[in-house]
Amino acid sequence: MFAIGTIERQSKVDWLMLLALAGLMVVGVTFIYSATMVNEAASLTVWHKQSYFRQIVWYGIGMGAAAAICLVDYHALARWSLVAYWGSIVSLLAVFVVGSVRFGARRWIDLGPIQIQPSEFAKLAFILAHANYLSRPADELRQPGVFWRAIGMMALPFLLIMKEPDLGSALILIPVSLTMLYVAGVPPRFINRLIGGVSAVVILIFVDILFAPPNWQIKLEEYQKRRLLVYFGHDGAPRNATPEQKAEARRAQRNYSYNVEQALISVGSGGLLGKGWRQGTQNALGYLPRAVAHNDFIFSVIAEEKGFMGSVIVIALYSVVLFTGIRIAGQTRDRLGKLLAVGVVAMLFSHVFINIGMNIRIMPVTGVPLPLLSYGGSSVLCSLIAAGMLQNVYIHRRSY
Amino acid sequence: MIVFDQLKKSDSHLRTITWSVLLGMAVLLAGLWWVQVISYRRYAEHEKAQAFRTVRIPAIRGKILDRHGAPLAENQPSYNVSLYLDELREEFKQEWSRSRPRKLVDGKMAPVKLSRSERLGLEAQARYRVASNIVQNLGTTLRQPVALEYGQFLRHYTNQLALPLPLLSLDPAQIARFQEQGRIPRGLDLEIQPQRFYPGKTTAGHLLGFLVQDNSSGADEDAFFNYRLPDYRGVVGIEGAFNDQLRGKAGVKSVLVNSLGYRQSETTWTAAEPGRNAVLTLDLAIQTAAEKALAVNGPNTRGAVVVMNPLNGDILALASSPTVDPNAFIPRLSHAEARRLSDDQLRPQINRATQENYAPGSIFKIITGLACLDAGVDPRAIVHNPGYIMVGRRHIKDLAAPGDYDFRKAFIHSSNTYFITNGIRAGVESIVRLGQRLHLGERSGLTTRQEVGGNFPSSKRVRSRWFDGDTANLCIGQGEIAVTPLQMAVMTSAVANGGKVFFPRLVDRVEPADPASGEETVRFPAGRLRDELGVKPRSLKIVREAMQADVADGGTGKAAEVPGMNVCGKTGTAEVTDEHNRNVGRNTWFVSYAPFESPRYVVVVLVENGQSGGGTCAPIAQKIYRAIQYQELQNKLNQPLVARIP
């Protein structure tokens, strides 16, 4: 018993989490390879332009960034949190000015060879700043002013990200913020009121979108509305529409529900053991659109090719990361470290739950990447930096 | 363990979070279990349904062979050029990007924004342009314009994208031109498909029947297919009767298609099992001779010939004129041919040998004669013929010259007076009894669906409201009697073979296409006895001698005489009356067998509206006998040669 304690005290980093992260990265490269090398044209591209290779490069950069983060005590980081926060707000604003449009959304800033997605970094900056703000003595949190300022801190990036539009990334901020408020010890009545208010607004929005006459509906982006309608199996045609309009609406609904439908077929047809690596047909034949197969829908590729067993392994790897994260939160001696750890855990969990839930249709379609598995530089970088922050909290847990 | 350690934490907040994460992961796992394990079958089927198209591949149709194995119906390769749309996707894409409407925006040509339906329409047109260009070039290569309608292309694209688009079938010269071009253009390919072929054209056309296009599944095949390749179904004749055996079992091919519906790859799940061969009792040489002989008075002669082996009832030839060519139904009947076949005067579509009722006329005197002799009429007894006979108040003409007639003389000159007088004396029951033993008025159960039973009075019918006038009519094969040439062949066989009434047999066996397959051969036994005539041998002998005399001793059938064959026969001419009892024509008959000493062949000839039995039909029979004689001689010459080959 004593020996175990000694080892724990001596270990510098949380090896179990690192192992799980390494496992996820291996799975990520393997299945991005499978998802993109589907035809001759794809395999003719030079190796250094292949998606799987780029992903490896991003893993490298991400691990470097994570290691660099670990070198600086998180207390020191927290001192710069407001700078990071406002920096991220500025970059979010910059998206509206210099951002490039892809797939109808202005989410990226073009930096020559790479494009970055400020919303990803904004989430990290928000967690850091939020943790820093909430780490004040619990008594202060009982003041409504402090509470509302904390909410405002969340609302600003939320609105900016939603405006891009990127509803998925914006929505992630809500559970993250709520979890951190809860752990910080904000009186339950505040949180209950907040949850009640948010749910009421959300329900009102849904009722409005689904049932209100066209003139009374909130002006959501067309694609957001569609996605929501699809999730609720509603074709969105007004009640007094002509048969042609109704048919058109149904067709549009079918198109939008297509990705979900195909993802579900991919996952379901994988069965218990799957079809085998690179043997999945849904992606190869183009039923699962190739544009999304390797990023937002990478999980359905894994589930189709490796079956339920593969899904269990992925869930298990994420669980290890999440529970080691919670363990780190429990091992810290100060509120800042605990809040940071909890925020990161809440963010990772939200991503995993929304993305996998979307693949099996228990969540609506929102463009939320699966941490480390989805293809994409910003997402990988943020996930690894987030993991680095957890390790940072672990490494520097005694030095207060 | 890491999870439970967290649950034991004293920090209630972290405990709640641990529970939440645990719950979330459990929900995901439960959902995945539901989708991937419980509902696996549903999604797997869904996936298969959208990615696989099943195609029914028709089996090669079995052959129809004559008794010596010569083909009456077989398959020949048909060379079809098809357009493989999946190979043209790159061209489709290029044509679309070349032709899509653009406009000048900021000094650059930018694609015009189109609505979805506009874009789809233009894309379809671009694809059609690519396809129709290729088809036009093909026309130049083949030196024959090939048409590809927009509608046809569009229909194929929307409904059958996974299959190649068939363009046309090539004749040998075009095959050469197609193969000679340096490189077969992208998207085109030559496929070979078996096609039904009747090498003898009209030979046994009626008997073989014909095919119509029918792609539906057989009884023991899969019922559902996405696509079906063209297949045929036999309607009547041998093709119809043995359709299930000839058709074989269709195979299943699955085509993997991508999300746009283009063909990706193909696998054959089940190979088609070729159909079985039907071997007939027909002798092709005799059949050909019979058809040729029947057509001596022109192709529009309406008539029939039956050649039968009297010893077992095997049908050696069954001809009907005007003829039909079953090749005309492949791939489908043309309008001109359909019009020809439905001519209501010639009625070429009916098989006159089995499918039409005819009054037998004087050939029925064979039966009347047998009945009289069996009833004790003395063949030497004389009946005076004044040139007519009065039955009640009816006056019936006798074409035989006035004078005294005994049986033999009356038979060879076909005297109505003699046979009516003796027939009434013997009684109608004895004639009806013989007719019943020959099963007149009944079908023989030919499987070709081309048979009528004819008409013959029952014993009940002759007991009430039956007068001597009716008996008189029956005695000379008129009135309430109608027969088919096939029934007359059975009758003649019974006389020739000593009284055995056989079921006519048309099909010898149905055998597997590949004899090594070990499947069993279905045989239909020869010489199935249907009845016995039950007359005294002496009566048969007298009738047979009279039939011999009818040909050999200058009787009405002398035109059928063949030296060395010793043909025996009986002519007949039956008046055909309409419902108002007016004469509208006559059926001329000649029934015969040969040789007299050991009968091996029965030949029955019927011609509608001929001059007379002796004048029109006997020469036709003679031609057939000559052909048979020649054939036998050939066989005799060839036999030692054949015997030497192991």
Short mmCIF file of C-alpha atoms in Angstrom, two decimals, chain A:
data_model
loop_
_atom_site.label_atom_id
_atom_site.label_comp_id
_atom_site.label_asym_id
_atom_site.label_seq_id
_atom_site.Cartn_x
_atom_site.Cartn_y
_atom_site.Cartn_z
CA MET A 1 0.00 0.00 0.00
CA PHE A 2 2.81 2.26 0.92
CA ALA A 3 4.62 1.25 -2.25
CA ILE A 4 1.68 2.20 -4.42
CA GLY A 5 1.49 5.57 -2.75
CA THR A 6 5.18 6.14 -3.39
CA ILE A 7 4.85 5.28 -7.06
CA GLU A 8 1.91 7.60 -7.40
CA ARG A 9 3.86 10.39 -5.79
CA GLN A 10 6.84 9.73 -8.00
CA SER A 11 5.02 9.52 -11.34
CA LYS A 12 5.31 12.78 -13.20
CA VAL A 13 2.49 12.29 -15.69
CA ASP A 14 -0.66 10.23 -15.88
CA TRP A 15 0.59 7.33 -18.00
CA LEU A 16 -2.78 5.64 -18.21
CA MET A 17 -4.30 8.66 -19.93
CA LEU A 18 -1.32 8.97 -22.26
CA LEU A 19 -1.73 5.33 -23.27
CA ALA A 20 -5.41 5.87 -24.01
CA LEU A 21 -4.62 8.99 -26.04
CA ALA A 22 -1.96 7.10 -27.98
CA GLY A 23 -4.50 4.35 -28.64
CA LEU A 24 -7.00 6.89 -29.95
CA MET A 25 -4.40 8.43 -32.24
CA VAL A 26 -3.50 5.02 -33.68
CA VAL A 27 -7.19 4.31 -34.29
CA GLY A 28 -7.57 7.77 -35.83
CA VAL A 29 -4.77 7.36 -38.38
CA THR A 30 -5.81 3.82 -39.20
CA PHE A 31 -9.39 4.71 -40.05
CA ILE A 32 -8.68 8.02 -41.73
CA TYR A 33 -6.49 5.92 -44.00
CA SER A 34 -9.37 3.51 -44.55
CA ALA A 35 -11.89 6.28 -45.11
CA THR A 36 -9.83 8.22 -47.64
CA MET A 37 -8.00 5.52 -49.59
CA VAL A 38 -11.21 4.33 -51.19
CA ASN A 39 -10.40 4.68 -54.85
CA GLU A 40 -7.48 4.75 -57.21
CA ALA A 41 -7.61 8.50 -57.58
CA ALA A 42 -7.19 8.90 -53.83
CA SER A 43 -4.26 6.51 -53.58
CA LEU A 44 -2.50 8.23 -56.48
CA THR A 45 -2.07 11.43 -54.48
CA VAL A 46 1.49 11.86 -53.18
CA TRP A 47 1.93 10.49 -49.68
CA HIS A 48 2.65 13.78 -47.98
CA LYS A 49 -0.65 15.17 -49.22
CA GLN A 50 -2.66 12.23 -47.96
CA SER A 51 -5.12 12.90 -45.15
CA TYR A 52 -3.71 10.22 -42.90
CA PHE A 53 -0.22 11.69 -43.17
CA ARG A 54 -1.46 15.20 -42.48
CA GLN A 55 -3.26 13.86 -39.46
CA ILE A 56 0.00 12.34 -38.21
CA VAL A 57 1.67 15.70 -38.68
CA TRP A 58 -1.09 17.37 -36.67
CA TYR A 59 -0.72 14.74 -33.95
CA GLY A 60 2.97 15.64 -33.82
CA ILE A 61 2.29 19.35 -33.62
CA GLY A 62 -0.45 18.75 -31.07
CA MET A 63 1.78 16.64 -28.84
CA GLY A 64 4.48 19.28 -29.08
CA ALA A 65 2.01 21.97 -28.06
CA ALA A 66 0.70 19.80 -25.23
CA ALA A 67 4.22 19.17 -23.96
CA ALA A 68 4.98 22.89 -24.14
CA ILE A 69 1.82 23.67 -22.15
CA CYS A 70 2.95 21.19 -19.50
CA LEU A 71 6.18 23.07 -18.98
CA VAL A 72 4.34 26.09 -17.61
CA ASP A 73 2.53 25.76 -14.30
CA TYR A 74 -1.19 26.07 -14.83
CA HIS A 75 -1.29 28.81 -12.21
CA ALA A 76 0.98 30.84 -14.43
CA LEU A 77 -1.19 30.01 -17.43
CA ALA A 78 -4.25 31.17 -15.57
CA ARG A 79 -2.73 34.59 -15.12
CA TRP A 80 -2.77 34.95 -18.89
CA SER A 81 -6.25 33.51 -19.20
CA LEU A 82 -7.98 36.81 -19.84
CA VAL A 83 -5.50 37.59 -22.59
CA ALA A 84 -6.23 34.23 -24.16
CA TYR A 85 -9.95 34.75 -23.77
CA TRP A 86 -10.02 38.18 -25.38
CA GLY A 87 -7.57 36.98 -27.98
CA SER A 88 -9.96 34.24 -28.93
CA ILE A 89 -12.85 36.71 -29.06
CA VAL A 90 -10.84 38.91 -31.40
CA SER A 91 -10.01 35.92 -33.61
CA LEU A 92 -13.70 34.97 -33.65
CA LEU A 93 -14.52 38.48 -34.76
CA ALA A 94 -11.70 38.28 -37.30
CA VAL A 95 -13.44 35.28 -38.86
CA PHE A 96 -16.25 37.57 -39.92
CA VAL A 97 -13.80 39.90 -41.60
CA VAL A 98 -11.09 37.70 -43.12
CA GLY A 99 -12.62 34.25 -42.68
CA SER A 100 -12.94 31.91 -45.61
CA VAL A 101 -16.19 30.25 -46.46
CA ARG A 102 -16.40 26.47 -46.72
CA PHE A 103 -19.61 24.49 -47.03
CA GLY A 104 -21.62 27.68 -46.58
CA ALA A 105 -20.15 28.59 -43.21
CA ARG A 106 -17.52 31.18 -42.31
CA ARG A 107 -15.49 29.30 -39.73
CA TRP A 108 -11.90 29.33 -40.91
CA ILE A 109 -9.02 31.75 -41.03
CA ASP A 110 -6.68 31.11 -43.89
CA LEU A 111 -3.01 31.17 -42.89
CA GLY A 112 -1.42 30.17 -46.16
CA PRO A 113 -0.68 26.45 -45.98
CA ILE A 114 -3.05 25.81 -43.06
CA GLN A 115 -6.44 26.97 -42.08
CA ILE A 116 -7.39 27.35 -38.45
CA GLN A 117 -10.76 27.25 -36.86
CA PRO A 118 -10.78 29.88 -34.08
CA SER A 119 -13.92 28.39 -32.48
CA GLU A 120 -11.90 25.33 -31.44
CA PHE A 121 -9.32 27.47 -29.66
CA ALA A 122 -12.04 29.68 -28.23
CA LYS A 123 -13.38 26.68 -26.32
CA LEU A 124 -9.98 26.16 -24.67
CA ALA A 125 -9.51 29.80 -23.92
CA PHE A 126 -13.00 29.90 -22.46
CA ILE A 127 -12.28 26.95 -20.16
CA LEU A 128 -9.08 28.55 -18.94
CA ALA A 129 -10.69 31.94 -18.34
CA HIS A 130 -13.82 30.47 -16.83
CA ALA A 131 -11.78 28.31 -14.43
CA ASN A 132 -9.71 31.30 -13.47
CA TYR A 133 -12.80 33.42 -12.85
CA LEU A 134 -14.66 30.75 -10.88
CA SER A 135 -11.64 29.80 -8.76
CA ARG A 136 -12.36 32.76 -6.45
CA PRO A 137 -13.65 31.88 -2.97
CA ALA A 138 -17.00 30.09 -3.03
CA ASP A 139 -18.64 32.83 -0.96
CA GLU A 140 -18.20 35.35 -3.76
CA LEU A 141 -20.04 33.03 -6.14
CA ARG A 142 -23.19 33.51 -4.11
CA GLN A 143 -23.39 37.06 -5.37
CA PRO A 144 -25.66 37.23 -8.40
CA GLY A 145 -23.36 39.77 -10.04
CA VAL A 146 -20.46 37.36 -10.12
CA PHE A 147 -22.74 34.61 -11.39
CA TRP A 148 -24.15 36.68 -14.21
CA ARG A 149 -20.70 37.86 -15.20
CA ALA A 150 -19.67 34.21 -15.44
CA ILE A 151 -22.69 33.56 -17.67
CA GLY A 152 -21.82 36.55 -19.81
CA MET A 153 -18.31 35.17 -20.20
CA MET A 154 -19.87 32.09 -21.79
CA ALA A 155 -22.53 33.96 -23.77
CA LEU A 156 -20.09 36.14 -25.73
CA PRO A 157 -18.15 33.37 -27.54
CA PHE A 158 -21.39 31.36 -27.74
CA LEU A 159 -23.12 34.06 -29.76
CA LEU A 160 -20.09 34.68 -31.94
CA ILE A 161 -19.63 31.01 -32.78
CA MET A 162 -23.33 30.55 -33.41
CA LYS A 163 -23.23 33.47 -35.79
CA GLU A 164 -20.51 31.82 -37.94
CA PRO A 165 -22.70 29.65 -38.08
CA ASP A 166 -21.45 26.68 -36.09
CA LEU A 167 -24.27 25.71 -33.78
CA GLY A 168 -22.53 22.49 -32.68
CA SER A 169 -19.37 24.13 -31.39
CA ALA A 170 -21.41 26.86 -29.75
CA LEU A 171 -23.67 24.42 -27.96
CA ILE A 172 -20.65 22.63 -26.47
CA LEU A 173 -19.97 25.73 -24.38
CA ILE A 174 -23.23 25.33 -22.45
CA PRO A 175 -22.60 21.96 -20.76
CA VAL A 176 -18.96 22.91 -20.20
CA SER A 177 -19.95 26.13 -18.49
CA LEU A 178 -22.74 24.49 -16.47
CA THR A 179 -20.42 21.74 -15.24
CA MET A 180 -17.78 24.21 -14.18
CA LEU A 181 -20.34 26.40 -12.40
CA TYR A 182 -21.68 23.35 -10.61
CA VAL A 183 -18.26 22.14 -9.49
CA ALA A 184 -17.21 25.64 -8.46
CA GLY A 185 -20.07 25.59 -5.98
CA VAL A 186 -22.47 28.11 -7.42
CA PRO A 187 -25.66 27.81 -5.40
CA PRO A 188 -27.92 25.15 -6.92
CA ARG A 189 -30.83 27.57 -7.25
CA PHE A 190 -28.81 29.69 -9.71
CA ILE A 191 -27.94 26.64 -11.76
CA ASN A 192 -31.47 25.28 -11.64
CA ARG A 193 -32.78 28.64 -12.74
CA LEU A 194 -30.22 28.71 -15.54
CA ILE A 195 -31.04 25.18 -16.67
CA GLY A 196 -34.74 25.98 -16.48
CA GLY A 197 -34.26 29.14 -18.50
CA VAL A 198 -32.10 27.46 -21.13
CA SER A 199 -34.50 24.53 -21.50
CA ALA A 200 -37.46 26.88 -21.77
CA VAL A 201 -35.72 28.84 -24.52
CA VAL A 202 -34.68 25.67 -26.32
CA ILE A 203 -38.19 24.19 -26.12
CA LEU A 204 -39.67 27.48 -27.29
CA ILE A 205 -37.28 27.49 -30.24
CA PHE A 206 -38.20 23.94 -31.17
CA VAL A 207 -41.91 24.54 -30.82
CA ASP A 208 -41.52 27.68 -32.84
CA ILE A 209 -39.57 25.97 -35.60
CA LEU A 210 -41.73 22.91 -35.74
CA PHE A 211 -45.21 24.28 -35.35
CA ALA A 212 -45.38 28.05 -35.66
CA PRO A 213 -46.65 29.66 -38.88
CA PRO A 214 -43.76 30.73 -41.15
CA ASN A 215 -43.93 34.43 -40.27
CA TRP A 216 -43.56 33.78 -36.58
CA GLN A 217 -40.57 31.51 -36.82
CA ILE A 218 -37.12 32.52 -35.63
CA LYS A 219 -34.82 33.17 -38.51
CA LEU A 220 -32.48 30.23 -38.09
CA GLU A 221 -30.00 29.45 -40.77
CA GLU A 222 -31.73 27.23 -43.32
CA TYR A 223 -29.35 24.34 -42.75
CA GLN A 224 -29.71 24.48 -38.97
CA LYS A 225 -33.45 24.44 -39.27
CA ARG A 226 -33.29 21.54 -41.69
CA ARG A 227 -31.08 19.55 -39.39
CA LEU A 228 -33.41 20.08 -36.49
CA LEU A 229 -36.43 19.22 -38.61
CA VAL A 230 -34.71 16.10 -39.82
CA TYR A 231 -34.02 15.04 -36.29
CA PHE A 232 -37.68 15.38 -35.45
CA GLY A 233 -38.78 13.67 -38.66
CA HIS A 234 -40.62 16.76 -39.83
CA ASP A 235 -40.56 17.73 -43.49
CA GLY A 236 -40.95 21.44 -42.75
CA ALA A 237 -43.64 22.07 -45.33
CA PRO A 238 -46.24 24.57 -44.20
CA ARG A 239 -49.64 23.13 -43.58
CA ASN A 240 -51.24 24.96 -46.49
CA ALA A 241 -48.51 23.99 -48.99
CA THR A 242 -49.40 22.64 -52.41
CA PRO A 243 -48.60 18.98 -53.08
CA GLU A 244 -45.61 20.04 -55.21
CA GLN A 245 -44.20 22.13 -52.39
CA LYS A 246 -44.76 19.29 -49.98
CA ALA A 247 -43.00 16.87 -52.29
CA GLU A 248 -40.13 19.30 -52.64
CA ALA A 249 -39.94 19.70 -48.86
CA ARG A 250 -39.98 15.95 -48.39
CA ARG A 251 -37.22 15.57 -50.96
CA ALA A 252 -35.12 18.19 -49.21
CA GLN A 253 -35.73 16.44 -45.94
CA ARG A 254 -34.65 13.15 -47.45
CA ASN A 255 -31.45 14.76 -48.72
CA TYR A 256 -30.66 16.16 -45.32
CA SER A 257 -31.54 13.04 -43.46
CA TYR A 258 -29.45 11.13 -45.96
CA ASN A 259 -26.16 11.49 -44.09
CA VAL A 260 -27.71 10.39 -40.83
CA GLU A 261 -29.51 7.55 -42.52
CA GLN A 262 -26.34 6.34 -44.20
CA ALA A 263 -24.28 6.72 -41.03
CA LEU A 264 -26.85 4.65 -39.20
CA ILE A 265 -26.77 1.98 -41.93
CA SER A 266 -22.96 1.96 -41.76
CA VAL A 267 -22.96 1.52 -38.00
CA GLY A 268 -25.76 -1.07 -38.04
CA SER A 269 -24.40 -3.14 -40.91
CA GLY A 270 -21.10 -3.47 -39.06
CA GLY A 271 -22.72 -5.96 -36.74
CA LEU A 272 -20.83 -7.52 -33.88
CA LEU A 273 -17.43 -7.94 -35.51
CA GLY A 274 -17.54 -5.63 -38.50
CA LYS A 275 -16.66 -6.10 -42.14
CA GLY A 276 -12.94 -5.73 -41.66
CA TRP A 277 -10.54 -2.85 -42.09
CA ARG A 278 -10.97 -1.16 -45.49
CA GLN A 279 -13.79 -3.57 -46.28
CA GLY A 280 -16.59 -1.12 -45.50
CA THR A 281 -18.79 -0.55 -48.51
CA GLN A 282 -20.84 2.42 -47.36
CA ASN A 283 -17.90 4.77 -47.68
CA ALA A 284 -16.22 3.12 -50.66
CA LEU A 285 -19.39 3.21 -52.75
CA GLY A 286 -20.11 6.78 -51.78
CA TYR A 287 -23.29 6.17 -49.84
CA LEU A 288 -21.66 7.78 -46.85
CA PRO A 289 -20.55 11.04 -48.45
CA ARG A 290 -16.76 11.10 -48.81
CA ALA A 291 -16.59 14.73 -47.75
CA VAL A 292 -17.72 13.84 -44.22
CA ALA A 293 -16.66 10.20 -43.85
CA HIS A 294 -13.20 11.00 -42.51
CA ASN A 295 -14.15 13.84 -40.22
CA ASP A 296 -17.61 14.18 -38.68
CA PHE A 297 -18.63 10.62 -39.53
CA ILE A 298 -15.35 8.81 -38.86
CA PHE A 299 -17.06 6.87 -36.10
CA SER A 300 -19.45 5.23 -38.55
CA VAL A 301 -16.49 4.08 -40.62
CA ILE A 302 -14.91 2.50 -37.53
CA ALA A 303 -18.21 0.96 -36.46
CA GLU A 304 -18.88 -0.47 -39.93
CA GLU A 305 -15.43 -1.97 -40.33
CA LYS A 306 -14.82 -3.14 -36.79
CA GLY A 307 -18.35 -3.71 -35.57
CA PHE A 308 -19.65 -3.43 -32.04
CA MET A 309 -16.28 -4.65 -30.77
CA GLY A 310 -14.59 -1.66 -32.39
CA SER A 311 -17.18 0.68 -30.92
CA VAL A 312 -16.57 -0.75 -27.46
CA ILE A 313 -12.84 -0.20 -27.82
CA VAL A 314 -13.35 3.42 -28.88
CA ILE A 315 -15.78 4.05 -26.01
CA ALA A 316 -13.36 2.35 -23.60
CA LEU A 317 -10.44 4.54 -24.74
CA TYR A 318 -12.50 7.69 -24.29
CA SER A 319 -13.71 6.45 -20.90
CA VAL A 320 -10.13 6.00 -19.75
CA VAL A 321 -9.30 9.56 -20.81
CA LEU A 322 -12.43 10.95 -19.14
CA PHE A 323 -12.11 9.04 -15.87
CA THR A 324 -8.40 9.75 -15.53
CA GLY A 325 -9.39 13.37 -16.11
CA ILE A 326 -11.90 13.17 -13.27
CA ARG A 327 -9.28 11.47 -11.12
CA ILE A 328 -6.90 14.35 -11.80
CA ALA A 329 -9.66 16.77 -10.83
CA GLY A 330 -10.00 14.88 -7.55
CA GLN A 331 -6.27 14.88 -6.86
CA THR A 332 -5.78 18.62 -7.12
CA ARG A 333 -5.59 20.65 -3.97
CA ASP A 334 -6.86 23.93 -5.39
CA ARG A 335 -10.06 25.04 -7.05
CA LEU A 336 -8.35 26.31 -10.21
CA GLY A 337 -6.85 22.92 -11.09
CA LYS A 338 -10.06 21.12 -10.30
CA LEU A 339 -12.14 23.50 -12.43
CA LEU A 340 -9.68 23.31 -15.31
CA ALA A 341 -9.74 19.51 -15.24
CA VAL A 342 -13.52 19.39 -14.97
CA GLY A 343 -13.92 21.86 -17.83
CA VAL A 344 -11.69 19.82 -20.12
CA VAL A 345 -13.46 16.59 -19.16
CA ALA A 346 -16.85 18.20 -19.82
CA MET A 347 -15.70 19.45 -23.21
CA LEU A 348 -14.27 16.12 -24.32
CA PHE A 349 -17.33 14.26 -23.05
CA SER A 350 -19.70 16.60 -24.86
CA HIS A 351 -17.84 16.08 -28.13
CA VAL A 352 -17.80 12.32 -27.77
CA PHE A 353 -21.43 12.06 -26.72
CA ILE A 354 -22.81 14.41 -29.37
CA ASN A 355 -20.71 12.93 -32.20
CA ILE A 356 -21.31 9.25 -31.47
CA GLY A 357 -24.91 10.01 -30.51
CA MET A 358 -25.37 11.63 -33.91
CA ASN A 359 -24.10 8.46 -35.60
CA ILE A 360 -26.72 6.35 -33.88
CA ARG A 361 -29.37 9.01 -34.14
CA ILE A 362 -29.88 9.79 -30.49
CA MET A 363 -28.56 13.33 -31.11
CA PRO A 364 -29.33 15.75 -33.93
CA VAL A 365 -26.76 16.33 -36.64
CA THR A 366 -24.36 19.06 -35.58
CA GLY A 367 -20.90 19.41 -36.99
CA VAL A 368 -19.06 18.35 -33.86
CA PRO A 369 -15.80 16.46 -34.42
CA LEU A 370 -14.82 13.36 -32.51
CA PRO A 371 -11.69 14.29 -30.50
CA LEU A 372 -8.49 12.86 -32.01
CA LEU A 373 -10.35 10.52 -34.39
CA SER A 374 -11.89 13.04 -36.76
CA TYR A 375 -9.65 14.46 -39.42
CA GLY A 376 -8.86 18.12 -38.89
CA GLY A 377 -5.92 20.15 -37.63
CA SER A 378 -7.69 22.55 -35.29
CA SER A 379 -9.70 19.83 -33.65
CA VAL A 380 -6.69 17.57 -33.13
CA LEU A 381 -4.58 20.44 -31.86
CA CYS A 382 -7.24 21.51 -29.36
CA SER A 383 -7.92 18.00 -28.15
CA LEU A 384 -4.22 17.42 -27.52
CA ILE A 385 -3.75 20.81 -25.85
CA ALA A 386 -6.78 20.02 -23.68
CA ALA A 387 -5.18 16.72 -22.72
CA GLY A 388 -1.97 18.63 -22.07
CA MET A 389 -3.85 20.91 -19.71
CA LEU A 390 -5.09 17.88 -17.77
CA GLN A 391 -1.53 16.60 -17.54
CA ASN A 392 -0.37 20.05 -16.52
CA VAL A 393 -2.85 20.02 -13.64
CA TYR A 394 -1.60 16.57 -12.69
CA ILE A 395 2.07 17.45 -12.87
CA HIS A 396 1.83 20.69 -10.95
CA ARG A 397 -0.83 19.55 -8.49
CA ARG A 398 1.30 19.97 -5.39
CA SER A 399 3.05 23.16 -6.17
CA TYR A 400 0.82 25.76 -4.70
#
